[in-house]
Amino acid sequence: MSNAEALQWAAEADDSLARNEILTDDEIIRTVTAEDDDDDDVTPVNPIKISHSEAVAALITSLHWAEEQNFEVHEIMLLRHLRDRAFKLKIGTAAQKNH
């Protein structure tokens, strides 16, 4: 178990205790065993290919939304930076196709 998984498990355990959910030893063993079995059923998924144009459009929409919601300046600047990078990739790909 990685540190991240251990921390997540501990957080879930804390949440469980906060809800006054007391488990017997058998219930704990069944729960942990079931979680371990779930990991074996994971099938790799082919990632969806997103075009540079789609990324630019999504980032523009996200930027407008963030501005409407009065996000902090550094968050808006990050979205602008990502939008600009996606736009440069879009322009670069278009230029390669034309040569």
Short mmCIF file of C-alpha atoms in Angstrom, two decimals:
data_model
loop_
_atom_site.label_atom_id
_atom_site.label_comp_id
_atom_site.label_asym_id
_atom_site.label_seq_id
_atom_site.Cartn_x
_atom_site.Cartn_y
_atom_site.Cartn_z
CA MET A 1 0.00 0.00 0.00
CA SER A 2 1.44 3.34 -1.03
CA ASN A 3 1.56 6.35 1.27
CA ALA A 4 -1.26 8.00 -0.66
CA GLU A 5 -3.43 4.90 -0.35
CA ALA A 6 -2.63 4.64 3.35
CA LEU A 7 -3.58 8.29 3.89
CA GLN A 8 -6.81 7.83 1.95
CA TRP A 9 -7.62 4.71 3.93
CA ALA A 10 -6.93 6.55 7.20
CA ALA A 11 -9.15 9.45 6.12
CA GLU A 12 -11.94 7.05 5.24
CA ALA A 13 -11.48 5.33 8.59
CA ASP A 14 -11.74 8.69 10.36
CA ASP A 15 -14.91 9.49 8.40
CA SER A 16 -16.32 6.11 9.33
CA LEU A 17 -15.62 6.70 13.02
CA ALA A 18 -17.10 10.18 12.81
CA ARG A 19 -20.36 8.60 11.63
CA ASN A 20 -20.22 6.25 14.66
CA GLU A 21 -19.97 3.24 12.39
CA ILE A 22 -18.37 0.53 14.49
CA LEU A 23 -17.37 -2.57 12.54
CA THR A 24 -16.63 -6.01 13.88
CA ASP A 25 -13.34 -7.70 13.03
CA ASP A 26 -15.12 -9.89 10.45
CA GLU A 27 -16.70 -6.83 8.79
CA ILE A 28 -13.32 -5.11 8.61
CA ILE A 29 -11.73 -8.17 7.00
CA ARG A 30 -14.58 -8.50 4.47
CA THR A 31 -14.35 -4.80 3.60
CA VAL A 32 -10.57 -4.85 3.07
CA THR A 33 -10.71 -8.11 1.12
CA ALA A 34 -13.45 -6.75 -1.14
CA GLU A 35 -11.40 -3.58 -1.82
CA ASP A 36 -8.35 -5.70 -2.75
CA ASP A 37 -10.46 -7.79 -5.15
CA ASP A 38 -11.75 -4.65 -6.88
CA ASP A 39 -8.19 -3.68 -7.90
CA ASP A 40 -7.81 -6.89 -9.94
CA ASP A 41 -10.86 -6.09 -12.10
CA VAL A 42 -9.46 -2.82 -13.46
CA THR A 43 -9.15 -2.85 -17.25
CA PRO A 44 -6.97 -0.29 -18.97
CA VAL A 45 -9.02 2.26 -20.87
CA ASN A 46 -7.84 3.86 -24.08
CA PRO A 47 -7.65 7.60 -23.50
CA ILE A 48 -9.88 9.83 -25.60
CA LYS A 49 -7.90 11.92 -28.06
CA ILE A 50 -8.72 15.61 -27.61
CA SER A 51 -7.77 17.98 -30.40
CA HIS A 52 -5.91 21.20 -29.75
CA SER A 53 -8.96 23.12 -31.00
CA GLU A 54 -11.22 21.37 -28.49
CA ALA A 55 -8.74 22.10 -25.70
CA VAL A 56 -8.57 25.79 -26.62
CA ALA A 57 -12.38 26.04 -26.66
CA ALA A 58 -12.70 24.26 -23.31
CA LEU A 59 -10.05 26.46 -21.72
CA ILE A 60 -11.70 29.63 -23.03
CA THR A 61 -15.00 28.48 -21.53
CA SER A 62 -13.26 27.60 -18.26
CA LEU A 63 -11.55 30.98 -18.19
CA HIS A 64 -14.83 32.85 -18.67
CA TRP A 65 -16.47 30.76 -15.95
CA ALA A 66 -13.59 31.34 -13.52
CA GLU A 67 -13.74 35.08 -14.14
CA GLU A 68 -17.51 35.12 -13.54
CA GLN A 69 -17.00 33.23 -10.29
CA ASN A 70 -14.34 35.73 -9.15
CA PHE A 71 -11.57 33.18 -8.88
CA GLU A 72 -8.25 34.36 -7.51
CA VAL A 73 -5.87 36.03 -9.92
CA HIS A 74 -3.29 33.22 -9.85
CA GLU A 75 -5.99 30.69 -10.82
CA ILE A 76 -7.14 32.83 -13.73
CA MET A 77 -3.54 33.34 -14.83
CA LEU A 78 -3.02 29.56 -14.85
CA LEU A 79 -6.05 29.08 -17.09
CA ARG A 80 -4.79 31.83 -19.42
CA HIS A 81 -1.38 30.16 -19.55
CA LEU A 82 -2.93 26.78 -20.39
CA ARG A 83 -5.17 28.39 -23.04
CA ASP A 84 -2.14 30.09 -24.62
CA ARG A 85 -0.14 26.85 -24.66
CA ALA A 86 -3.02 24.96 -26.26
CA PHE A 87 -3.39 27.73 -28.85
CA LYS A 88 0.34 27.58 -29.70
CA LEU A 89 0.08 23.81 -30.14
CA LYS A 90 -2.94 24.31 -32.39
CA ILE A 91 -1.07 26.88 -34.51
CA GLY A 92 2.05 24.67 -34.63
CA THR A 93 0.06 21.67 -35.82
CA ALA A 94 -1.70 23.75 -38.49
CA ALA A 95 1.65 25.11 -39.71
CA GLN A 96 3.10 21.58 -39.99
CA LYS A 97 0.14 20.42 -42.07
CA ASN A 98 0.60 23.32 -44.50
CA HIS A 99 4.26 22.49 -45.21
#
